[in-house]
PDB file of C-alpha atoms in Angstrom:
ATOM      1  CA  MET A   1      15.722  58.702  35.694  1.00 48.00           C
ATOM      2  CA  ASN A   2      18.486  61.066  37.016  1.00 63.00           C
ATOM      3  CA  GLY A   3      18.448  59.604  40.536  1.00 64.00           C
ATOM      4  CA  ALA A   4      14.745  60.156  41.137  1.00 70.00           C
ATOM      5  CA  LEU A   5      12.483  57.464  42.587  1.00 68.00           C
ATOM      6  CA  GLU A   6       8.796  56.825  42.084  1.00 79.00           C
ATOM      7  CA  LEU A   7       6.898  57.857  45.134  1.00 78.00           C
ATOM      8  CA  LYS A   8       5.704  54.404  46.010  1.00 82.00           C
ATOM      9  CA  THR A   9       9.316  53.086  45.735  1.00 87.00           C
ATOM     10  CA  PHE A  10      10.429  55.828  48.144  1.00 86.00           C
ATOM     11  CA  PHE A  11       7.746  54.917  50.602  1.00 87.00           C
ATOM     12  CA  ARG A  12       8.552  51.211  50.420  1.00 90.00           C
ATOM     13  CA  GLN A  13      12.264  51.928  50.826  1.00 91.00           C
ATOM     14  CA  SER A  14      11.848  54.448  53.620  1.00 93.00           C
ATOM     15  CA  TYR A  15       9.769  52.009  55.770  1.00 92.00           C
ATOM     16  CA  LYS A  16      12.886  49.977  56.161  1.00 93.00           C
ATOM     17  CA  PHE A  17      14.267  52.767  58.365  1.00 93.00           C
ATOM     18  CA  LYS A  18      11.371  53.058  60.811  1.00 91.00           C
ATOM     19  CA  ASN A  19      13.478  51.456  63.576  1.00 89.00           C
ATOM     20  CA  GLU A  20      16.594  53.382  62.734  1.00 92.00           C
ATOM     21  CA  THR A  21      18.134  55.486  65.484  1.00 91.00           C
ATOM     22  CA  ASP A  22      20.899  57.203  63.545  1.00 93.00           C
ATOM     23  CA  LYS A  23      20.413  60.954  63.465  1.00 95.00           C
ATOM     24  CA  ASN A  24      22.089  61.338  60.066  1.00 95.00           C
ATOM     25  CA  VAL A  25      19.673  58.883  58.478  1.00 96.00           C
ATOM     26  CA  TRP A  26      16.675  60.713  59.969  1.00 96.00           C
ATOM     27  CA  THR A  27      17.995  64.074  58.845  1.00 96.00           C
ATOM     28  CA  VAL A  28      17.790  62.877  55.227  1.00 96.00           C
ATOM     29  CA  LEU A  29      14.369  61.173  55.729  1.00 96.00           C
ATOM     30  CA  ILE A  30      12.822  64.169  57.440  1.00 96.00           C
ATOM     31  CA  GLY A  31      14.205  66.451  54.735  1.00 96.00           C
ATOM     32  CA  ALA A  32      12.412  64.287  52.182  1.00 94.00           C
ATOM     33  CA  ILE A  33       9.212  64.351  54.274  1.00 94.00           C
ATOM     34  CA  ILE A  34       9.324  68.129  54.449  1.00 94.00           C
ATOM     35  CA  TYR A  35       9.672  68.248  50.670  1.00 93.00           C
ATOM     36  CA  LEU A  36       6.761  65.853  50.200  1.00 91.00           C
ATOM     37  CA  ASN A  37       4.655  67.947  52.602  1.00 92.00           C
ATOM     38  CA  GLN A  38       5.277  70.979  50.327  1.00 92.00           C
ATOM     39  CA  VAL A  39       4.229  69.273  47.162  1.00 90.00           C
ATOM     40  CA  VAL A  40       1.267  66.970  48.110  1.00 88.00           C
ATOM     41  CA  GLY A  41      -2.208  68.150  47.344  1.00 86.00           C
ATOM     42  CA  LYS A  42      -4.950  68.545  49.901  1.00 86.00           C
ATOM     43  CA  GLY A  43      -6.536  65.162  48.991  1.00 88.00           C
ATOM     44  CA  GLN A  44      -3.235  63.463  49.768  1.00 88.00           C
ATOM     45  CA  ARG A  45      -2.481  65.192  53.084  1.00 89.00           C
ATOM     46  CA  SER A  46      -4.173  62.561  55.246  1.00 91.00           C
ATOM     47  CA  SER A  47      -2.240  59.761  53.540  1.00 91.00           C
ATOM     48  CA  LEU A  48       0.989  61.674  54.092  1.00 93.00           C
ATOM     49  CA  LYS A  49       0.225  62.153  57.773  1.00 95.00           C
ATOM     50  CA  GLU A  50      -0.479  58.476  58.090  1.00 94.00           C
ATOM     51  CA  TYR A  51       2.825  57.662  56.347  1.00 94.00           C
ATOM     52  CA  ILE A  52       4.691  60.016  58.598  1.00 95.00           C
ATOM     53  CA  ASN A  53       3.283  58.459  61.771  1.00 95.00           C
ATOM     54  CA  GLU A  54       3.901  54.908  60.589  1.00 95.00           C
ATOM     55  CA  LEU A  55       7.534  55.850  59.819  1.00 95.00           C
ATOM     56  CA  VAL A  56       8.471  58.112  62.606  1.00 96.00           C
ATOM     57  CA  LEU A  57       6.642  56.744  65.760  1.00 96.00           C
ATOM     58  CA  PRO A  58       8.421  53.369  65.835  1.00 95.00           C
ATOM     59  CA  ALA A  59      11.851  55.124  65.990  1.00 94.00           C
ATOM     60  CA  LEU A  60      10.573  57.571  68.627  1.00 94.00           C
ATOM     61  CA  GLU A  61       9.253  54.583  70.676  1.00 92.00           C
ATOM     62  CA  LYS A  62      12.564  52.719  70.249  1.00 91.00           C
ATOM     63  CA  ILE A  63      14.467  55.604  71.764  1.00 87.00           C
ATOM     64  CA  ALA A  64      12.062  55.798  74.691  1.00 79.00           C
ATOM     65  CA  VAL A  65      12.368  52.070  75.306  1.00 63.00           C
ATOM     66  CA  SER A  66      16.183  52.241  75.173  1.00 58.00           C
ATOM     67  CA  ASP A  67      16.107  55.002  77.825  1.00 56.00           C
ATOM     68  CA  LYS A  68      14.213  52.702  80.189  1.00 49.00           C
ATOM     69  CA  LYS A  69      16.559  49.731  79.729  1.00 47.00           C
ATOM     70  CA  ALA A  70      19.684  49.491  81.859  1.00 40.00           C
ATOM     71  CA  GLY A  71      22.786  49.285  79.753  1.00 49.00           C
ATOM     72  CA  THR A  72      26.122  50.649  78.990  1.00 50.00           C
ATOM     73  CA  LYS A  73      26.897  54.202  79.892  1.00 56.00           C
ATOM     74  CA  LYS A  74      26.960  56.663  77.056  1.00 61.00           C
ATOM     75  CA  THR A  75      29.100  59.753  76.691  1.00 69.00           C
ATOM     76  CA  ALA A  76      27.581  63.199  77.017  1.00 72.00           C
ATOM     77  CA  ALA A  77      28.121  63.679  73.237  1.00 70.00           C
ATOM     78  CA  GLN A  78      26.144  60.418  72.505  1.00 71.00           C
ATOM     79  CA  ASP A  79      23.344  61.527  74.846  1.00 82.00           C
ATOM     80  CA  ALA A  80      23.189  64.942  73.183  1.00 86.00           C
ATOM     81  CA  VAL A  81      22.915  63.374  69.675  1.00 90.00           C
ATOM     82  CA  LYS A  82      20.154  61.035  70.967  1.00 91.00           C
ATOM     83  CA  GLU A  83      18.309  64.056  72.381  1.00 93.00           C
ATOM     84  CA  GLN A  84      18.647  65.888  69.082  1.00 94.00           C
ATOM     85  CA  LEU A  85      17.209  62.897  67.248  1.00 95.00           C
ATOM     86  CA  ARG A  86      14.414  62.608  69.770  1.00 95.00           C
ATOM     87  CA  GLY A  87      13.576  66.282  69.200  1.00 96.00           C
ATOM     88  CA  MET A  88      13.679  65.853  65.394  1.00 97.00           C
ATOM     89  CA  LEU A  89      11.313  62.863  65.469  1.00 97.00           C
ATOM     90  CA  PHE A  90       8.979  64.371  68.067  1.00 97.00           C
ATOM     91  CA  ALA A  91       8.721  67.605  66.030  1.00 97.00           C
ATOM     92  CA  CYS A  92       8.027  65.744  62.789  1.00 97.00           C
ATOM     93  CA  ALA A  93       5.330  63.541  64.338  1.00 97.00           C
ATOM     94  CA  GLY A  94       3.682  66.475  66.089  1.00 97.00           C
ATOM     95  CA  THR A  95       3.787  68.910  63.162  1.00 97.00           C
ATOM     96  CA  LEU A  96       3.631  67.214  59.770  1.00 96.00           C
ATOM     97  CA  GLY A  97       2.181  64.023  61.260  1.00 96.00           C
ATOM     98  CA  GLU A  98      -0.222  65.967  63.498  1.00 96.00           C
ATOM     99  CA  ASN A  99      -0.159  63.055  65.930  1.00 97.00           C
ATOM    100  CA  GLU A 100      -2.504  63.801  68.861  1.00 97.00           C
ATOM    101  CA  ASP A 101      -0.514  61.890  71.445  1.00 96.00           C
ATOM    102  CA  VAL A 102       2.601  63.839  70.520  1.00 97.00           C
ATOM    103  CA  ILE A 103       0.704  67.144  70.571  1.00 97.00           C
ATOM    104  CA  ASN A 104      -0.619  66.267  74.054  1.00 97.00           C
ATOM    105  CA  GLU A 105       2.879  65.287  75.239  1.00 96.00           C
ATOM    106  CA  ALA A 106       4.155  68.608  73.801  1.00 97.00           C
ATOM    107  CA  GLU A 107       1.632  70.508  76.015  1.00 97.00           C
ATOM    108  CA  THR A 108       2.866  68.548  79.072  1.00 96.00           C
ATOM    109  CA  LEU A 109       6.504  69.169  78.223  1.00 96.00           C
ATOM    110  CA  TYR A 110       5.853  72.882  77.648  1.00 97.00           C
ATOM    111  CA  GLY A 111       4.125  73.171  80.996  1.00 96.00           C
ATOM    112  CA  GLN A 112       7.209  71.554  82.673  1.00 96.00           C
ATOM    113  CA  TYR A 113       9.493  73.866  80.720  1.00 95.00           C
ATOM    114  CA  LYS A 114       7.664  77.031  81.795  1.00 94.00           C
ATOM    115  CA  LYS A 115       7.956  75.943  85.444  1.00 94.00           C
ATOM    116  CA  SER A 116      11.622  75.083  85.167  1.00 93.00           C
ATOM    117  CA  ARG A 117      13.677  75.778  82.042  1.00 89.00           C
ATOM    118  CA  THR A 118      16.077  72.926  82.945  1.00 90.00           C
ATOM    119  CA  SER A 119      13.384  70.236  83.450  1.00 92.00           C
ATOM    120  CA  VAL A 120      13.212  69.397  79.732  1.00 92.00           C
ATOM    121  CA  SER A 121      16.232  68.836  77.449  1.00 92.00           C
ATOM    122  CA  PRO A 122      16.856  71.780  75.092  1.00 92.00           C
ATOM    123  CA  ALA A 123      16.161  69.628  72.006  1.00 93.00           C
ATOM    124  CA  LEU A 124      12.840  68.350  73.358  1.00 94.00           C
ATOM    125  CA  ALA A 125      11.837  71.796  74.608  1.00 95.00           C
ATOM    126  CA  ALA A 126      12.456  73.243  71.168  1.00 96.00           C
ATOM    127  CA  ALA A 127      10.492  70.418  69.528  1.00 97.00           C
ATOM    128  CA  ALA A 128       7.553  70.891  71.960  1.00 97.00           C
ATOM    129  CA  VAL A 129       7.473  74.608  71.246  1.00 98.00           C
ATOM    130  CA  SER A 130       7.514  73.878  67.513  1.00 97.00           C
ATOM    131  CA  VAL A 131       4.739  71.341  67.788  1.00 98.00           C
ATOM    132  CA  LEU A 132       2.559  73.733  69.818  1.00 98.00           C
ATOM    133  CA  ALA A 133       3.215  76.556  67.333  1.00 97.00           C
ATOM    134  CA  TYR A 134       2.258  74.463  64.355  1.00 97.00           C
ATOM    135  CA  ASN A 135      -0.927  73.356  65.989  1.00 97.00           C
ATOM    136  CA  GLY A 136      -1.519  76.487  68.047  1.00 96.00           C
ATOM    137  CA  ASP A 137      -4.243  79.067  68.296  1.00 95.00           C
ATOM    138  CA  GLN A 138      -4.284  82.799  69.034  1.00 95.00           C
ATOM    139  CA  ALA A 139      -3.869  82.195  72.842  1.00 96.00           C
ATOM    140  CA  GLN A 140      -0.802  80.082  72.245  1.00 97.00           C
ATOM    141  CA  TYR A 141       0.573  82.735  69.909  1.00 97.00           C
ATOM    142  CA  LYS A 142       0.122  85.404  72.562  1.00 97.00           C
ATOM    143  CA  ASP A 143       1.879  83.223  75.127  1.00 97.00           C
ATOM    144  CA  PHE A 144       4.844  82.667  72.779  1.00 97.00           C
ATOM    145  CA  VAL A 145       5.117  86.432  72.123  1.00 97.00           C
ATOM    146  CA  GLN A 146       5.362  86.915  75.906  1.00 97.00           C
ATOM    147  CA  GLN A 147       7.886  84.143  76.235  1.00 96.00           C
ATOM    148  CA  PHE A 148       9.960  85.725  73.417  1.00 97.00           C
ATOM    149  CA  LYS A 149       9.888  89.080  75.178  1.00 96.00           C
ATOM    150  CA  LYS A 150      10.986  87.764  78.500  1.00 95.00           C
ATOM    151  CA  ALA A 151      13.584  85.303  77.199  1.00 94.00           C
ATOM    152  CA  THR A 152      16.678  85.305  79.298  1.00 92.00           C
ATOM    153  CA  THR A 153      19.067  83.608  76.798  1.00 93.00           C
ATOM    154  CA  PRO A 154      19.640  84.118  73.090  1.00 94.00           C
ATOM    155  CA  GLN A 155      18.738  80.475  72.523  1.00 93.00           C
ATOM    156  CA  GLU A 156      15.382  80.892  74.257  1.00 93.00           C
ATOM    157  CA  GLU A 157      14.680  84.073  72.402  1.00 95.00           C
ATOM    158  CA  GLU A 158      15.479  82.392  69.097  1.00 95.00           C
ATOM    159  CA  ARG A 159      13.328  79.357  70.016  1.00 95.00           C
ATOM    160  CA  PHE A 160      10.258  81.497  70.457  1.00 96.00           C
ATOM    161  CA  MET A 161      11.038  83.832  67.547  1.00 96.00           C
ATOM    162  CA  TYR A 162      11.153  80.879  65.099  1.00 95.00           C
ATOM    163  CA  ALA A 163       8.077  79.344  66.748  1.00 96.00           C
ATOM    164  CA  LEU A 164       6.084  82.509  66.088  1.00 96.00           C
ATOM    165  CA  ALA A 165       6.710  82.018  62.360  1.00 94.00           C
ATOM    166  CA  GLY A 166       5.523  78.361  62.644  1.00 94.00           C
ATOM    167  CA  PHE A 167       1.852  79.147  63.400  1.00 96.00           C
ATOM    168  CA  ARG A 168      -0.371  78.138  60.472  1.00 91.00           C
ATOM    169  CA  ASP A 169      -3.398  80.188  61.646  1.00 78.00           C
ATOM    170  CA  LYS A 170      -2.915  83.677  60.269  1.00 74.00           C
TER     171      LYS A 170
END
C-alpha cells in the first residue's frame, strides 16, 4: 500500500484533528479535502459536505472561543497566523462544506468590508470573498467585477480576480 490509506481510515484519523489549531496541520487536511472534493461522485457529495462541516467547524469555533477568553498576549506574528488559519477554515466550510451559517457570515463580513476595507482582517476578507464567489450568482459576479476594476491595491485586485474564477455558475 505505498503510503495510501483507505478512505474510511482517513476519515477516522482526520476526525482526531477537529479541535486542532495549528495552521500547518490544517494546510495538509484541507489539501486532502480539496483532493477528495475533486474525485467524489455526485452521490457522495452530500456525505463529503457533512464530513467537512463535522471536521472544520469545531476548529473554527475553538478559535472564536479563544478570542473571547482573556489570556496571554500574543505577538503580531501569532495573531497573523491565527487569522490565516481562521480564513482557511472559514473558506473551506463556506465553499466545499457549503455551510449556510458560514455563507451568511461571509455576506455580513463582505458588507463590512465594502464599507471599510480595514474593518475585516485581510485573511477573513479574502475568505468571505471566496465563499461568496463559490456560492454566488450573476449579481454577485457583477459586483466582484466592479470591485476588481476599482481596486486600490494589488492585493485587493488579486483577491477579486481570483474570486471571479471561483464562481461555479457559468
